[in-house]
Amino acid sequence: MTHSFETGLVVGKFWPPHRGHQLLLETAAAQVTELLVLVYANPDSATTPAAVRAGWLRELYRGDDVADGPRIGTTPLRIVALSADADGVPPDAAEVAVQRDFVREWLGRQGLRVGVVFSSEDYGPGFAAHLGVPHVAVNVARVQVPESGTATRQNATAARYLHPLVAAQLGTVPPARVPRVVLLGAESSGKSTVCQALAEAYHTAWVPEYGRTLHEQKNGHLEYEDLLYIARRHAELEDEAAATARGVLFCDTNAATTALYSYYYFHACDPALQAMAAVCGQRYAHTFVCAPTVPFEHDGWRGPEALRSFQHGMVLMQLDHFHIPYTLLQGTVAERVAQVRQQLGQWGMMKGII
């Protein structure tokens, strides 16, 4: 792929990062060989400072291998958080010339040269001219994504313009096109089989457990950082499947179970993953738990059968902890499908969704 420029520059508060920011970054990355992203504000957020927001951006654009670093397509991202104390970030209210001089001087101190500036703001052309490089405007009129960081901070309904990972950090969930039903349970408890059978019965889509996909892809060698990535990618795959789902979307596993496995394997859980787990009660319209009473199938990836009972108990404990109602599924696959259909039929008649 031929790029128009070498190093591109995007500067912003990203407070919080939203779909408009993602559009800006993805548009820029398609035109450069490397993209430098500076994240800062002064005064900064006390609860989600620039370093945290930069971390969210890195996570949004990491791939299957964390060692590769964040990238969009083949374009690597260099995401840098700046602060008033460490970097001399001027106040947001400072004159435009002061803001422009700060960036130019910071780039000079770092020995960095940029070839183009991308922005969605009116200040973009003058800023780029001050650096002596061209400017590319992206979504300035807010037509493609009608949202700004300020509006997002001031409007709770703006969650629809947030990636689910970012929304979870703010304690909310983007509205869903269709209700999502999640199936949880221990290993080899029939989640995937029942999910697929339900999707066929309802003529709709279902989302396999992404953690299993990555686990096999990495030959069982998951790293601590992979667990948050699994939750993020699973949420994205749910959003993609929801676009074609009819009436309801069935999901095999959720971020809460991924958090359990993070503690199980690494005795720790990333705060961002904890936040994604905490909003599962909002994200899914109903939760079903598969009882570990079907014959155990050891496929080479699962733990020993003796762990099933413990895993099942942990799932139930976590649901109780988050105050998430659930329905326990028993019996054969056909019987479990019938139990789900009965439950959703009753619930759907009240809600008018199925």
Coordinates of C-alpha atoms in Angstrom, one line a residue:
M1 CA 0.0 0.0 0.0
T2 CA 1.3 3.4 -1.0
H3 CA 0.9 6.2 1.6
S4 CA 0.7 9.9 0.8
F5 CA 2.8 10.9 3.8
E6 CA 5.4 9.5 6.1
T7 CA 4.7 10.5 9.8
G8 CA 1.3 12.0 10.5
L9 CA 0.3 13.9 13.7
V10 CA -3.0 14.0 15.6
V11 CA -3.3 16.1 18.8
G12 CA -6.3 16.0 21.1
K13 CA -7.7 15.5 24.6
F14 CA -9.5 12.3 23.7
W15 CA -11.7 12.9 26.8
P16 CA -13.1 10.4 26.3
P17 CA -12.1 8.7 23.1
H18 CA -15.2 8.3 20.9
R19 CA -16.2 7.1 17.5
G20 CA -15.3 10.5 16.0
H21 CA -11.8 10.2 17.3
Q22 CA -11.6 6.7 15.9
L23 CA -12.7 7.9 12.5
L24 CA -10.0 10.6 12.6
L25 CA -7.3 8.1 13.6
E26 CA -8.3 5.5 11.1
T27 CA -8.6 8.1 8.3
A28 CA -5.1 9.4 9.1
A29 CA -3.5 6.0 9.4
A30 CA -4.6 5.1 5.9
Q31 CA -2.5 8.0 4.5
V32 CA 0.7 7.7 6.5
T33 CA 3.5 5.2 7.2
E34 CA 3.4 6.1 10.9
L35 CA 0.9 8.0 13.1
L36 CA 1.9 10.1 16.1
V37 CA -0.9 10.7 18.6
L38 CA -0.5 13.2 21.4
V39 CA -3.0 13.0 24.3
Y40 CA -3.2 15.9 26.8
A41 CA -5.3 18.5 28.5
N42 CA -4.7 21.2 31.2
P43 CA -6.4 21.0 33.5
D44 CA -6.6 17.3 33.0
S45 CA -9.2 14.8 34.2
A46 CA -8.7 13.8 37.9
T47 CA -10.3 10.4 37.3
T48 CA -9.2 9.5 33.8
P49 CA -6.0 11.5 33.1
A50 CA -4.2 11.6 29.8
A51 CA -2.1 8.5 30.6
V52 CA -5.3 6.5 31.2
R53 CA -6.9 7.8 28.0
A54 CA -3.8 7.0 26.0
G55 CA -3.9 3.5 27.4
W56 CA -7.5 3.1 26.2
L57 CA -6.4 4.1 22.7
R58 CA -3.5 1.7 22.7
E59 CA -5.9 -1.1 23.8
L60 CA -8.4 -0.2 21.1
Y61 CA -5.7 -0.7 18.4
R62 CA -3.6 -3.6 19.7
G63 CA -3.7 -6.7 17.6
D64 CA -3.5 -10.4 18.4
D65 CA 0.1 -10.1 19.4
V66 CA 0.7 -7.5 22.1
A67 CA 4.4 -7.3 21.1
D68 CA 3.5 -5.7 17.8
G69 CA 2.2 -2.6 19.6
P70 CA -0.9 -0.6 18.5
R71 CA -1.5 -0.2 14.8
I72 CA -4.3 0.5 12.4
G73 CA -4.0 -1.9 9.4
T74 CA -0.3 -1.9 8.8
T75 CA 0.3 1.6 10.2
P76 CA 2.0 1.7 13.6
L77 CA 0.6 4.1 16.2
R78 CA 2.9 6.0 18.6
I79 CA 0.5 7.2 21.3
V80 CA 2.0 9.6 23.8
A81 CA 0.4 11.0 26.9
L82 CA 1.7 14.5 28.0
S83 CA 1.2 16.3 31.3
A84 CA 1.6 19.8 32.6
D85 CA 4.1 18.7 35.3
A86 CA 6.3 16.5 33.1
D87 CA 6.0 18.2 29.7
G88 CA 4.9 21.7 30.4
V89 CA 1.5 21.4 28.7
P90 CA 0.0 24.9 28.6
P91 CA -3.4 25.6 30.0
D92 CA -6.3 24.9 27.6
A93 CA -7.2 28.6 27.9
A94 CA -3.8 29.8 26.7
E95 CA -3.6 31.7 23.5
V96 CA -3.5 29.8 20.2
A97 CA 0.1 30.8 19.5
V98 CA 1.2 29.4 22.9
Q99 CA -0.5 26.1 22.1
R100 CA 1.1 25.9 18.7
D101 CA 4.6 26.8 20.0
F102 CA 4.3 24.1 22.6
V103 CA 3.7 21.3 20.1
R104 CA 6.4 22.5 17.8
E105 CA 8.9 22.8 20.6
W106 CA 8.0 19.4 22.1
L107 CA 8.5 17.8 18.7
G108 CA 11.9 19.5 18.4
R109 CA 13.0 18.3 21.8
Q110 CA 12.0 14.7 20.9
G111 CA 13.8 15.0 17.5
L112 CA 10.6 14.2 15.7
R113 CA 9.5 15.5 12.3
V114 CA 5.9 15.2 11.1
G115 CA 4.8 15.5 7.5
V116 CA 1.1 16.2 7.9
V117 CA -1.5 17.2 10.5
F118 CA -4.9 15.6 10.7
S119 CA -7.7 17.2 12.7
S120 CA -11.5 17.5 13.0
E121 CA -11.3 21.1 14.4
D122 CA -11.3 24.6 12.9
Y123 CA -7.8 25.2 14.4
G124 CA -6.3 22.5 12.3
P125 CA -5.2 24.5 9.2
G126 CA -3.5 27.2 11.2
F127 CA -1.8 24.7 13.5
A128 CA -0.5 22.7 10.5
A129 CA 0.8 25.9 8.9
H130 CA 2.6 26.8 12.1
L131 CA 4.4 23.5 11.9
G132 CA 5.1 24.0 8.2
V133 CA 3.2 21.0 7.0
P134 CA -0.1 20.3 5.1
H135 CA -3.4 19.8 6.9
V136 CA -6.1 17.1 6.2
A137 CA -9.5 17.8 7.6
V138 CA -11.7 14.9 8.8
N139 CA -15.3 15.1 9.7
V140 CA -15.1 18.8 10.7
A141 CA -18.9 19.2 10.2
R142 CA -19.5 16.2 12.4
V143 CA -21.6 14.6 9.6
Q144 CA -20.1 11.1 9.7
V145 CA -20.0 11.0 13.5
P146 CA -22.1 13.8 15.0
E147 CA -20.2 13.9 18.3
S148 CA -17.4 15.7 20.2
G149 CA -15.6 15.0 23.4
T150 CA -17.2 17.9 25.2
A151 CA -20.7 16.8 24.1
T152 CA -19.9 13.3 25.2
R153 CA -18.8 14.4 28.7
Q154 CA -22.0 16.5 29.1
N155 CA -24.5 14.0 27.6
A156 CA -25.0 10.6 29.1
T157 CA -27.0 9.4 26.1
A158 CA -23.9 9.9 23.9
A159 CA -22.7 6.4 24.9
R160 CA -23.8 5.3 21.4
Y161 CA -20.7 7.0 20.1
L162 CA -18.3 5.2 22.4
H163 CA -16.5 1.9 21.9
P164 CA -17.8 -0.6 24.5
L165 CA -14.4 -0.7 26.1
V166 CA -14.4 3.0 26.7
A167 CA -18.1 3.1 27.6
A168 CA -17.5 0.5 30.3
Q169 CA -14.8 2.7 32.0
L170 CA -17.5 5.4 32.3
G171 CA -19.9 2.9 33.8
T172 CA -22.3 2.7 30.8
V173 CA -23.1 0.6 27.8
P174 CA -23.8 1.8 24.2
P175 CA -27.4 1.1 23.2
A176 CA -27.9 -2.1 21.3
R177 CA -29.6 -2.5 17.9
V178 CA -31.1 -5.8 19.1
P179 CA -31.2 -7.4 22.6
R180 CA -28.3 -9.6 23.5
V181 CA -28.7 -12.9 25.4
V182 CA -25.5 -14.4 26.9
L183 CA -24.8 -18.0 27.9
L184 CA -22.3 -18.6 30.6
G185 CA -20.9 -21.7 32.3
A186 CA -17.9 -23.9 33.1
E187 CA -15.8 -25.5 30.4
S188 CA -17.6 -28.2 28.5
S189 CA -21.0 -27.2 29.8
G190 CA -22.6 -26.9 26.4
K191 CA -22.5 -23.1 25.9
S192 CA -21.3 -23.1 22.3
T193 CA -23.6 -25.9 21.3
V194 CA -26.7 -24.4 22.8
C195 CA -25.8 -20.9 21.4
Q196 CA -25.5 -22.3 17.9
A197 CA -28.8 -24.3 18.3
L198 CA -30.6 -21.2 19.5
A199 CA -29.3 -19.1 16.6
E200 CA -30.6 -21.7 14.2
A201 CA -34.0 -21.8 16.0
Y202 CA -34.4 -18.1 15.9
H203 CA -32.8 -17.7 12.4
T204 CA -30.4 -15.1 13.8
A205 CA -26.7 -14.7 14.6
W206 CA -24.5 -15.9 17.5
V207 CA -21.0 -14.9 18.7
P208 CA -18.6 -17.7 19.6
E209 CA -16.2 -17.2 22.5
Y210 CA -13.3 -15.2 21.2
G211 CA -11.1 -16.3 24.1
R212 CA -11.2 -19.8 22.8
T213 CA -10.2 -18.6 19.3
L214 CA -7.2 -16.7 20.6
H215 CA -6.2 -19.5 23.0
E216 CA -6.0 -21.9 20.1
Q217 CA -4.3 -19.3 17.8
K218 CA -1.5 -18.8 20.4
N219 CA -1.3 -22.5 21.1
G220 CA -2.5 -22.1 24.6
H221 CA 0.1 -19.5 25.6
L222 CA -2.0 -16.5 26.6
E223 CA -0.4 -13.5 28.3
Y224 CA -1.9 -11.3 31.0
E225 CA -2.5 -8.5 28.5
D226 CA -4.5 -10.9 26.3
L227 CA -7.4 -11.1 28.7
L228 CA -8.5 -7.5 28.3
Y229 CA -7.9 -7.9 24.5
I230 CA -10.2 -10.9 24.5
A231 CA -13.0 -9.0 26.2
R232 CA -12.5 -6.0 23.8
R233 CA -12.5 -8.1 20.7
H234 CA -15.5 -10.2 21.9
A235 CA -17.4 -7.0 22.4
E236 CA -16.5 -5.8 18.9
L237 CA -17.5 -9.1 17.4
E238 CA -20.9 -8.8 19.2
D239 CA -21.4 -5.4 17.7
E240 CA -20.6 -6.7 14.2
A241 CA -22.9 -9.6 14.6
A242 CA -25.7 -7.4 15.9
A243 CA -25.8 -5.6 12.6
T244 CA -27.2 -8.6 10.9
A245 CA -29.0 -10.3 13.8
R246 CA -32.8 -10.7 13.6
G247 CA -34.6 -9.9 16.8
V248 CA -32.0 -11.2 19.2
L249 CA -28.3 -12.0 19.4
F250 CA -26.9 -15.0 21.2
C251 CA -23.5 -14.6 22.8
D252 CA -21.2 -17.4 24.1
T253 CA -19.5 -15.9 27.2
N254 CA -18.9 -12.3 28.3
A255 CA -16.3 -10.0 29.8
A256 CA -17.2 -11.1 33.3
T257 CA -16.2 -14.7 32.6
T258 CA -13.0 -13.4 30.9
A259 CA -12.2 -11.5 34.1
L260 CA -12.6 -14.7 36.1
Y261 CA -10.1 -16.4 33.9
S262 CA -7.7 -13.5 34.3
Y263 CA -7.8 -14.1 38.0
Y264 CA -7.6 -17.8 37.6
Y265 CA -4.5 -17.8 35.3
F266 CA -2.7 -14.6 36.5
H267 CA -4.1 -13.8 39.9
A268 CA -4.9 -10.3 38.7
C269 CA -7.3 -8.5 36.5
D270 CA -6.8 -5.2 34.5
P271 CA -9.0 -2.4 35.8
A272 CA -10.4 -1.9 32.3
L273 CA -11.4 -5.5 32.2
Q274 CA -13.0 -5.2 35.6
A275 CA -15.0 -2.3 34.3
M276 CA -16.2 -4.3 31.3
A277 CA -17.2 -7.1 33.6
A278 CA -19.1 -4.7 35.9
V279 CA -21.4 -3.5 33.1
C280 CA -22.4 -7.0 31.9
G281 CA -25.7 -6.6 33.7
Q282 CA -26.5 -3.6 31.5
R283 CA -25.1 -5.1 28.3
Y284 CA -27.2 -8.3 28.1
A285 CA -31.0 -8.5 28.2
H286 CA -30.9 -11.9 29.9
T287 CA -28.3 -14.3 31.2
F288 CA -28.4 -18.1 31.1
V289 CA -26.0 -20.4 32.8
C290 CA -25.4 -23.9 31.5
A291 CA -25.3 -26.5 34.3
P292 CA -22.1 -28.7 34.1
T293 CA -24.2 -31.9 33.8
V294 CA -23.5 -32.8 30.2
P295 CA -20.7 -35.4 29.5
F296 CA -17.3 -33.8 29.7
E297 CA -15.4 -33.6 26.5
H298 CA -11.6 -33.0 26.8
D299 CA -10.6 -31.4 23.5
G300 CA -7.0 -30.8 24.4
W301 CA -7.5 -27.2 25.5
R302 CA -9.6 -27.5 28.6
G303 CA -8.6 -28.1 32.1
P304 CA -9.4 -31.3 34.0
E305 CA -13.0 -32.3 34.5
A306 CA -12.7 -31.8 38.2
L307 CA -12.5 -28.1 37.7
R308 CA -16.0 -27.8 36.2
S309 CA -17.8 -27.7 39.5
F310 CA -15.5 -25.0 40.8
Q311 CA -15.8 -23.0 37.6
H312 CA -19.6 -23.3 37.8
G313 CA -19.7 -22.0 41.3
M314 CA -17.4 -19.1 40.5
V315 CA -19.7 -18.0 37.6
L316 CA -22.8 -18.1 40.0
M317 CA -20.9 -16.2 42.7
Q318 CA -19.9 -13.5 40.2
L319 CA -23.5 -13.1 39.0
D320 CA -24.7 -12.8 42.5
H321 CA -21.9 -10.2 43.2
F322 CA -23.0 -8.1 40.3
H323 CA -26.7 -8.6 41.1
I324 CA -27.3 -10.1 37.7
P325 CA -30.5 -12.3 37.4
Y326 CA -30.0 -15.6 35.5
T327 CA -31.7 -18.7 34.5
L328 CA -30.0 -22.1 35.0
L329 CA -30.3 -24.5 32.1
Q330 CA -30.5 -28.2 32.7
G331 CA -30.9 -31.4 30.6
T332 CA -30.1 -32.1 26.9
V333 CA -29.3 -29.6 24.3
A334 CA -32.9 -29.8 23.0
E335 CA -34.2 -29.3 26.6
R336 CA -32.0 -26.4 27.2
V337 CA -33.1 -24.7 23.9
A338 CA -36.7 -25.3 25.0
Q339 CA -36.0 -23.7 28.4
V340 CA -34.5 -20.6 26.7
R341 CA -37.3 -20.3 24.2
Q342 CA -39.9 -20.5 27.0
Q343 CA -38.1 -17.8 29.1
L344 CA -37.5 -15.5 26.1
G345 CA -41.1 -16.0 24.9
Q346 CA -42.4 -14.8 28.2
W347 CA -40.0 -11.9 28.4
G348 CA -40.3 -11.0 24.8
M349 CA -44.1 -10.7 24.9
M350 CA -43.7 -8.1 27.6
K351 CA -40.9 -6.2 25.8
G352 CA -42.2 -6.7 22.3
I353 CA -38.8 -7.6 20.9
I354 CA -39.0 -11.3 19.9

